[in-house]
């Protein structure tokens, strides 16, 4: 994509040499000089040059291609097909042909067999030795590329649509590993810094104004007290004129609503301060 000339993104290349829908698209690991592999329902897989946008190779199969990927060196293309097989295509084969056909009978040694339904995703390890495949037969299989043998099968409860090999994090192998940015445990109640240090809980202390520390009445306590007074006023029969009673009740309701809003704003402000990165 090119975004330097205008704010609207424009494609550097448009590839339209295909007659049926695209099923998969993968870019190699060569950066700006990498190649891209595409697969289509027209039983072809194509290899493209990203810098120039040229079509480098078109490979015709006798079955629909559902998934495609490249190894890290971009020497081989792996194609998952609708019958459950996986084909390995040597991109360095001689003589070099722009249009070639993958002959299943002659190239059976370059096939992975094990899935019972169409292969939907493929991924190659960084060292180029392992291949991971996911299928609609509800399994993920790990293959040794050189021997074409399945090393492990993981059963799922539904069709597998995506699977990727990623480097394992250091924390999986080191018991002493610690997160680079530890997140403190949040306290379930407000408490002073002194009590927090004594308990060593590692919680987050919320400091409020002086008017809310010590024995001072909080906004929430004041709102509850006013609400209680309002309820008591409704229960008494000697308050005089009914209009004065309704006015007083309305005033108390407004004050309670205002105090509850202030308390909510204080809570939201404290939460933003705590969670601020």
mmCIF file of C-alpha atoms in Angstrom:
data_model
loop_
_atom_site.group_PDB
_atom_site.id
_atom_site.type_symbol
_atom_site.label_atom_id
_atom_site.label_comp_id
_atom_site.label_asym_id
_atom_site.label_seq_id
_atom_site.Cartn_x
_atom_site.Cartn_y
_atom_site.Cartn_z
ATOM 1 C CA UNK A 1 0.000 0.000 0.000
ATOM 2 C CA UNK A 2 1.201 3.510 -0.801
ATOM 3 C CA UNK A 3 0.099 6.332 1.549
ATOM 4 C CA UNK A 4 2.829 8.930 0.885
ATOM 5 C CA UNK A 5 1.125 10.871 -1.904
ATOM 6 C CA UNK A 6 -2.310 11.210 -0.325
ATOM 7 C CA UNK A 7 -4.212 10.331 2.786
ATOM 8 C CA UNK A 8 -6.171 7.640 0.952
ATOM 9 C CA UNK A 9 -4.285 4.351 0.730
ATOM 10 C CA UNK A 10 -3.638 3.210 -2.819
ATOM 11 C CA UNK A 11 -2.378 -0.242 -3.861
ATOM 12 C CA UNK A 12 1.091 -0.508 -5.355
ATOM 13 C CA UNK A 13 0.024 -3.508 -7.419
ATOM 14 C CA UNK A 14 -3.281 -5.050 -8.454
ATOM 15 C CA UNK A 15 -3.124 -8.745 -9.315
ATOM 16 C CA UNK A 16 -6.088 -9.957 -11.325
ATOM 17 C CA UNK A 17 -4.747 -12.970 -13.238
ATOM 18 C CA UNK A 18 -7.245 -15.345 -11.678
ATOM 19 C CA UNK A 19 -10.698 -16.459 -12.689
ATOM 20 C CA UNK A 20 -12.211 -17.668 -9.396
ATOM 21 C CA UNK A 21 -12.166 -16.442 -5.762
ATOM 22 C CA UNK A 22 -8.918 -16.249 -3.792
ATOM 23 C CA UNK A 23 -8.679 -18.720 -0.913
ATOM 24 C CA UNK A 24 -5.380 -17.700 0.708
ATOM 25 C CA UNK A 25 -2.581 -15.123 0.533
ATOM 26 C CA UNK A 26 0.838 -15.351 2.165
ATOM 27 C CA UNK A 27 3.877 -13.049 2.056
ATOM 28 C CA UNK A 28 7.410 -14.350 2.422
ATOM 29 C CA UNK A 29 9.963 -13.265 5.003
ATOM 30 C CA UNK A 30 12.144 -11.287 2.592
ATOM 31 C CA UNK A 31 10.902 -7.851 3.579
ATOM 32 C CA UNK A 32 10.674 -5.376 0.696
ATOM 33 C CA UNK A 33 12.179 -7.962 -1.667
ATOM 34 C CA UNK A 34 9.885 -10.786 -0.589
ATOM 35 C CA UNK A 35 7.566 -12.808 -2.736
ATOM 36 C CA UNK A 36 3.875 -13.468 -2.220
ATOM 37 C CA UNK A 37 1.965 -16.704 -2.771
ATOM 38 C CA UNK A 38 -1.739 -16.876 -3.579
ATOM 39 C CA UNK A 39 -4.181 -19.743 -4.034
ATOM 40 C CA UNK A 40 -7.469 -19.864 -5.912
ATOM 41 C CA UNK A 41 -10.493 -22.051 -6.448
ATOM 42 C CA UNK A 42 -9.471 -22.377 -10.106
ATOM 43 C CA UNK A 43 -6.966 -25.065 -8.979
ATOM 44 C CA UNK A 44 -3.936 -22.790 -9.324
ATOM 45 C CA UNK A 45 -1.374 -21.271 -6.984
ATOM 46 C CA UNK A 46 0.670 -18.282 -8.067
ATOM 47 C CA UNK A 47 3.946 -16.713 -6.971
ATOM 48 C CA UNK A 48 4.376 -12.935 -7.230
ATOM 49 C CA UNK A 49 7.244 -10.475 -6.877
ATOM 50 C CA UNK A 50 6.278 -7.812 -4.347
ATOM 51 C CA UNK A 51 8.809 -5.159 -5.544
ATOM 52 C CA UNK A 52 7.867 -5.348 -9.235
ATOM 53 C CA UNK A 53 4.390 -6.841 -9.012
ATOM 54 C CA UNK A 54 5.239 -9.383 -11.734
ATOM 55 C CA UNK A 55 3.829 -12.894 -11.865
ATOM 56 C CA UNK A 56 6.785 -15.230 -11.348
ATOM 57 C CA UNK A 57 5.103 -18.625 -11.510
ATOM 58 C CA UNK A 58 1.675 -20.196 -11.926
ATOM 59 C CA UNK A 59 1.204 -23.814 -10.827
ATOM 60 C CA UNK A 60 -1.790 -25.850 -11.957
ATOM 61 C CA UNK A 61 -3.144 -28.679 -9.783
ATOM 62 C CA UNK A 62 -5.879 -31.243 -10.352
ATOM 63 C CA UNK A 63 -7.764 -30.198 -7.200
ATOM 64 C CA UNK A 64 -8.846 -26.948 -5.551
ATOM 65 C CA UNK A 65 -6.221 -25.151 -3.445
ATOM 66 C CA UNK A 66 -7.555 -23.946 -0.067
ATOM 67 C CA UNK A 67 -4.374 -22.778 1.738
ATOM 68 C CA UNK A 68 -0.838 -21.781 0.813
ATOM 69 C CA UNK A 69 2.368 -20.805 2.616
ATOM 70 C CA UNK A 70 6.107 -20.410 1.993
ATOM 71 C CA UNK A 71 9.080 -21.648 3.978
ATOM 72 C CA UNK A 72 11.435 -18.993 5.486
ATOM 73 C CA UNK A 73 13.926 -19.321 2.611
ATOM 74 C CA UNK A 74 11.120 -19.134 0.008
ATOM 75 C CA UNK A 75 12.525 -22.243 -1.661
ATOM 76 C CA UNK A 76 9.307 -24.247 -1.262
ATOM 77 C CA UNK A 77 5.599 -23.542 -1.467
ATOM 78 C CA UNK A 78 3.145 -25.676 0.520
ATOM 79 C CA UNK A 79 -0.413 -25.995 -0.758
ATOM 80 C CA UNK A 80 -3.320 -27.470 1.212
ATOM 81 C CA UNK A 81 -6.047 -28.864 -1.002
ATOM 82 C CA UNK A 82 -9.716 -29.746 -0.737
ATOM 83 C CA UNK A 83 -9.206 -33.524 -0.476
ATOM 84 C CA UNK A 84 -7.026 -33.249 2.659
ATOM 85 C CA UNK A 85 -3.589 -33.589 1.048
ATOM 86 C CA UNK A 86 -0.730 -31.080 1.235
ATOM 87 C CA UNK A 87 1.589 -30.542 -1.736
ATOM 88 C CA UNK A 88 5.192 -29.333 -1.501
ATOM 89 C CA UNK A 89 6.302 -27.427 -4.602
ATOM 90 C CA UNK A 90 10.018 -26.884 -5.264
ATOM 91 C CA UNK A 91 10.346 -23.315 -6.542
ATOM 92 C CA UNK A 92 13.957 -23.953 -7.667
ATOM 93 C CA UNK A 93 13.122 -26.854 -9.982
ATOM 94 C CA UNK A 94 14.871 -26.866 -13.372
ATOM 95 C CA UNK A 95 14.073 -25.969 -16.032
ATOM 96 C CA UNK A 96 12.423 -22.804 -14.742
ATOM 97 C CA UNK A 97 8.901 -22.528 -16.129
ATOM 98 C CA UNK A 98 6.463 -19.719 -15.555
ATOM 99 C CA UNK A 99 3.517 -22.054 -16.112
ATOM 100 C CA UNK A 100 3.866 -25.558 -14.776
ATOM 101 C CA UNK A 101 1.637 -28.412 -13.651
ATOM 102 C CA UNK A 102 1.948 -30.388 -10.435
ATOM 103 C CA UNK A 103 1.592 -34.040 -11.427
ATOM 104 C CA UNK A 104 0.291 -35.969 -8.428
ATOM 105 C CA UNK A 105 1.379 -39.388 -9.706
ATOM 106 C CA UNK A 106 4.963 -38.375 -10.436
ATOM 107 C CA UNK A 107 5.447 -36.195 -7.356
ATOM 108 C CA UNK A 108 3.851 -38.384 -4.687
ATOM 109 C CA UNK A 109 7.041 -38.071 -2.612
ATOM 110 C CA UNK A 110 6.209 -34.391 -2.137
ATOM 111 C CA UNK A 111 2.780 -34.998 -0.602
ATOM 112 C CA UNK A 112 1.622 -34.997 3.025
ATOM 113 C CA UNK A 113 -1.290 -37.357 3.652
ATOM 114 C CA UNK A 114 -3.265 -37.541 6.889
ATOM 115 C CA UNK A 115 -6.227 -35.159 6.890
ATOM 116 C CA UNK A 116 -9.676 -36.483 6.003
ATOM 117 C CA UNK A 117 -11.118 -33.143 4.878
ATOM 118 C CA UNK A 118 -9.967 -29.944 3.197
ATOM 119 C CA UNK A 119 -6.877 -28.224 4.619
ATOM 120 C CA UNK A 120 -7.666 -24.621 5.579
ATOM 121 C CA UNK A 121 -4.399 -23.263 7.020
ATOM 122 C CA UNK A 122 -0.651 -23.897 6.896
ATOM 123 C CA UNK A 123 2.353 -22.572 8.815
ATOM 124 C CA UNK A 124 6.082 -23.375 8.630
ATOM 125 C CA UNK A 125 8.442 -23.109 11.600
ATOM 126 C CA UNK A 126 11.264 -20.552 11.618
ATOM 127 C CA UNK A 127 13.896 -23.236 11.029
ATOM 128 C CA UNK A 128 11.974 -24.672 8.077
ATOM 129 C CA UNK A 129 11.793 -28.181 9.556
ATOM 130 C CA UNK A 130 8.176 -28.366 10.771
ATOM 131 C CA UNK A 131 4.864 -27.799 9.039
ATOM 132 C CA UNK A 132 1.592 -27.127 10.872
ATOM 133 C CA UNK A 133 -1.743 -27.765 9.181
ATOM 134 C CA UNK A 134 -5.369 -27.248 10.208
ATOM 135 C CA UNK A 135 -8.326 -28.920 8.552
ATOM 136 C CA UNK A 136 -12.098 -29.139 8.498
ATOM 137 C CA UNK A 137 -11.700 -32.653 9.900
ATOM 138 C CA UNK A 138 -11.341 -30.892 13.301
ATOM 139 C CA UNK A 139 -7.639 -31.694 13.714
ATOM 140 C CA UNK A 140 -4.319 -29.845 13.710
ATOM 141 C CA UNK A 141 -1.325 -31.888 12.578
ATOM 142 C CA UNK A 142 2.392 -31.206 13.003
ATOM 143 C CA UNK A 143 4.609 -32.612 10.255
ATOM 144 C CA UNK A 144 8.316 -33.246 9.762
ATOM 145 C CA UNK A 145 8.928 -31.702 6.358
ATOM 146 C CA UNK A 146 11.865 -33.872 5.347
ATOM 147 C CA UNK A 147 10.246 -37.236 6.105
ATOM 148 C CA UNK A 148 6.622 -36.147 5.472
ATOM 149 C CA UNK A 149 5.650 -37.932 8.709
ATOM 150 C CA UNK A 150 2.998 -36.635 11.110
ATOM 151 C CA UNK A 151 4.615 -36.009 14.504
ATOM 152 C CA UNK A 152 1.558 -34.964 16.496
ATOM 153 C CA UNK A 153 -2.191 -34.587 16.079
ATOM 154 C CA UNK A 154 -4.357 -32.251 18.155
ATOM 155 C CA UNK A 155 -8.102 -32.899 18.039
ATOM 156 C CA UNK A 156 -10.529 -29.967 18.252
ATOM 157 C CA UNK A 157 -14.307 -29.781 18.590
ATOM 158 C CA UNK A 158 -14.891 -28.023 15.299
ATOM 159 C CA UNK A 159 -13.302 -27.190 11.940
ATOM 160 C CA UNK A 160 -9.878 -25.539 12.252
ATOM 161 C CA UNK A 161 -9.694 -22.339 10.199
ATOM 162 C CA UNK A 162 -6.364 -20.902 11.360
ATOM 163 C CA UNK A 163 -3.174 -22.187 13.009
ATOM 164 C CA UNK A 164 0.222 -20.491 13.298
ATOM 165 C CA UNK A 165 3.623 -21.532 14.667
ATOM 166 C CA UNK A 166 5.066 -18.802 16.912
ATOM 167 C CA UNK A 167 8.237 -18.675 19.054
ATOM 168 C CA UNK A 168 7.639 -19.799 22.636
ATOM 169 C CA UNK A 169 7.905 -17.030 25.272
ATOM 170 C CA UNK A 170 10.795 -17.194 27.735
ATOM 171 C CA UNK A 171 8.395 -17.575 30.661
ATOM 172 C CA UNK A 172 7.445 -21.072 29.446
ATOM 173 C CA UNK A 173 10.927 -22.419 30.234
ATOM 174 C CA UNK A 174 12.090 -20.216 33.134
ATOM 175 C CA UNK A 175 10.413 -20.431 36.541
ATOM 176 C CA UNK A 176 12.175 -17.220 37.614
ATOM 177 C CA UNK A 177 10.723 -15.159 34.787
ATOM 178 C CA UNK A 178 8.953 -11.980 35.868
ATOM 179 C CA UNK A 179 6.778 -9.649 33.797
ATOM 180 C CA UNK A 180 8.646 -6.567 32.574
ATOM 181 C CA UNK A 181 5.800 -4.288 33.688
ATOM 182 C CA UNK A 182 4.184 -5.835 36.788
ATOM 183 C CA UNK A 183 0.591 -4.854 37.406
ATOM 184 C CA UNK A 184 -0.137 -4.315 41.108
ATOM 185 C CA UNK A 185 -3.089 -6.035 42.708
ATOM 186 C CA UNK A 186 -6.038 -3.705 43.258
ATOM 187 C CA UNK A 187 -7.447 -3.406 46.758
ATOM 188 C CA UNK A 188 -11.106 -4.216 47.265
ATOM 189 C CA UNK A 189 -11.616 -1.304 49.664
ATOM 190 C CA UNK A 190 -10.166 2.117 50.449
ATOM 191 C CA UNK A 191 -7.432 2.110 53.068
ATOM 192 C CA UNK A 192 -4.595 4.288 54.261
ATOM 193 C CA UNK A 193 -0.998 3.982 53.109
ATOM 194 C CA UNK A 194 0.176 3.013 56.615
ATOM 195 C CA UNK A 195 -2.114 -0.007 56.930
ATOM 196 C CA UNK A 196 -1.261 -1.066 53.387
ATOM 197 C CA UNK A 197 2.483 -1.045 54.107
ATOM 198 C CA UNK A 198 2.032 -3.019 57.331
ATOM 199 C CA UNK A 199 0.051 -5.742 55.619
ATOM 200 C CA UNK A 200 2.443 -5.874 52.643
ATOM 201 C CA UNK A 201 -0.418 -6.627 50.299
ATOM 202 C CA UNK A 202 1.021 -4.697 47.381
ATOM 203 C CA UNK A 203 -2.354 -3.088 46.730
ATOM 204 C CA UNK A 204 -2.997 0.336 45.274
ATOM 205 C CA UNK A 205 -3.748 3.081 47.784
ATOM 206 C CA UNK A 206 -6.403 5.642 46.889
ATOM 207 C CA UNK A 207 -5.829 9.002 48.560
ATOM 208 C CA UNK A 208 -8.854 11.255 48.903
ATOM 209 C CA UNK A 209 -9.137 14.801 50.203
ATOM 210 C CA UNK A 210 -8.788 15.681 53.878
ATOM 211 C CA UNK A 211 -12.530 16.214 54.145
ATOM 212 C CA UNK A 212 -12.985 12.455 53.458
ATOM 213 C CA UNK A 213 -10.345 11.218 55.910
ATOM 214 C CA UNK A 214 -10.701 10.538 59.614
ATOM 215 C CA UNK A 215 -14.155 10.961 61.086
ATOM 216 C CA UNK A 216 -15.452 13.354 58.409
ATOM 217 C CA UNK A 217 -18.711 12.302 56.770
ATOM 218 C CA UNK A 218 -18.356 11.124 53.159
ATOM 219 C CA UNK A 219 -20.692 12.170 50.370
ATOM 220 C CA UNK A 220 -22.174 8.688 50.221
ATOM 221 C CA UNK A 221 -22.796 8.627 53.971
ATOM 222 C CA UNK A 222 -24.402 12.043 53.792
ATOM 223 C CA UNK A 223 -26.623 10.921 50.916
ATOM 224 C CA UNK A 224 -27.725 7.855 52.892
ATOM 225 C CA UNK A 225 -28.452 10.016 55.942
ATOM 226 C CA UNK A 226 -30.572 12.428 53.888
ATOM 227 C CA UNK A 227 -32.392 9.515 52.311
ATOM 228 C CA UNK A 228 -33.187 8.202 55.783
ATOM 229 C CA UNK A 229 -34.490 11.606 56.854
ATOM 230 C CA UNK A 230 -36.688 11.717 53.791
ATOM 231 C CA UNK A 231 -38.154 8.316 54.585
ATOM 232 C CA UNK A 232 -38.770 9.359 58.207
ATOM 233 C CA UNK A 233 -40.510 12.504 57.018
ATOM 234 C CA UNK A 234 -42.885 10.469 54.911
ATOM 235 C CA UNK A 235 -43.802 8.287 57.903
ATOM 236 C CA UNK A 236 -44.687 11.179 60.202
ATOM 237 C CA UNK A 237 -48.187 12.600 60.202
ATOM 238 C CA UNK A 238 -47.540 15.824 62.126
ATOM 239 C CA UNK A 239 -45.495 17.716 59.570
ATOM 240 C CA UNK A 240 -48.257 20.205 58.783
ATOM 241 C CA UNK A 241 -49.413 21.249 55.372
ATOM 242 C CA UNK A 242 -49.107 18.657 52.576
ATOM 243 C CA UNK A 243 -47.637 21.196 50.156
ATOM 244 C CA UNK A 244 -44.737 21.933 52.513
ATOM 245 C CA UNK A 245 -44.185 18.209 52.865
ATOM 246 C CA UNK A 246 -43.980 17.720 49.098
ATOM 247 C CA UNK A 247 -41.604 20.670 48.732
ATOM 248 C CA UNK A 248 -39.341 19.265 51.439
ATOM 249 C CA UNK A 249 -39.409 15.798 49.872
ATOM 250 C CA UNK A 250 -38.510 17.253 46.460
ATOM 251 C CA UNK A 251 -35.598 19.190 47.952
ATOM 252 C CA UNK A 252 -34.274 16.111 49.691
ATOM 253 C CA UNK A 253 -34.532 14.040 46.510
ATOM 254 C CA UNK A 254 -32.610 16.667 44.535
ATOM 255 C CA UNK A 255 -29.900 16.839 47.177
ATOM 256 C CA UNK A 256 -29.576 13.058 47.299
ATOM 257 C CA UNK A 257 -29.307 12.924 43.498
ATOM 258 C CA UNK A 258 -26.613 15.624 43.517
ATOM 259 C CA UNK A 259 -24.580 13.885 46.204
ATOM 260 C CA UNK A 260 -24.770 10.542 44.431
ATOM 261 C CA UNK A 261 -23.525 12.196 41.217
ATOM 262 C CA UNK A 262 -20.585 13.730 43.117
ATOM 263 C CA UNK A 263 -19.744 10.350 44.621
ATOM 264 C CA UNK A 264 -19.865 8.689 41.182
ATOM 265 C CA UNK A 265 -17.578 11.365 39.697
ATOM 266 C CA UNK A 266 -15.078 10.852 42.529
ATOM 267 C CA UNK A 267 -15.096 7.101 41.930
ATOM 268 C CA UNK A 268 -14.543 7.496 38.167
ATOM 269 C CA UNK A 269 -11.719 9.990 38.783
ATOM 270 C CA UNK A 270 -9.996 7.609 41.209
ATOM 271 C CA UNK A 271 -10.360 4.711 38.767
ATOM 272 C CA UNK A 272 -8.768 6.741 35.949
ATOM 273 C CA UNK A 273 -5.822 7.714 38.162
ATOM 274 C CA UNK A 274 -5.238 4.085 39.188
ATOM 275 C CA UNK A 275 -5.413 2.624 35.685
ATOM 276 C CA UNK A 276 -3.475 5.437 33.991
ATOM 277 C CA UNK A 277 -0.384 3.917 32.284
#
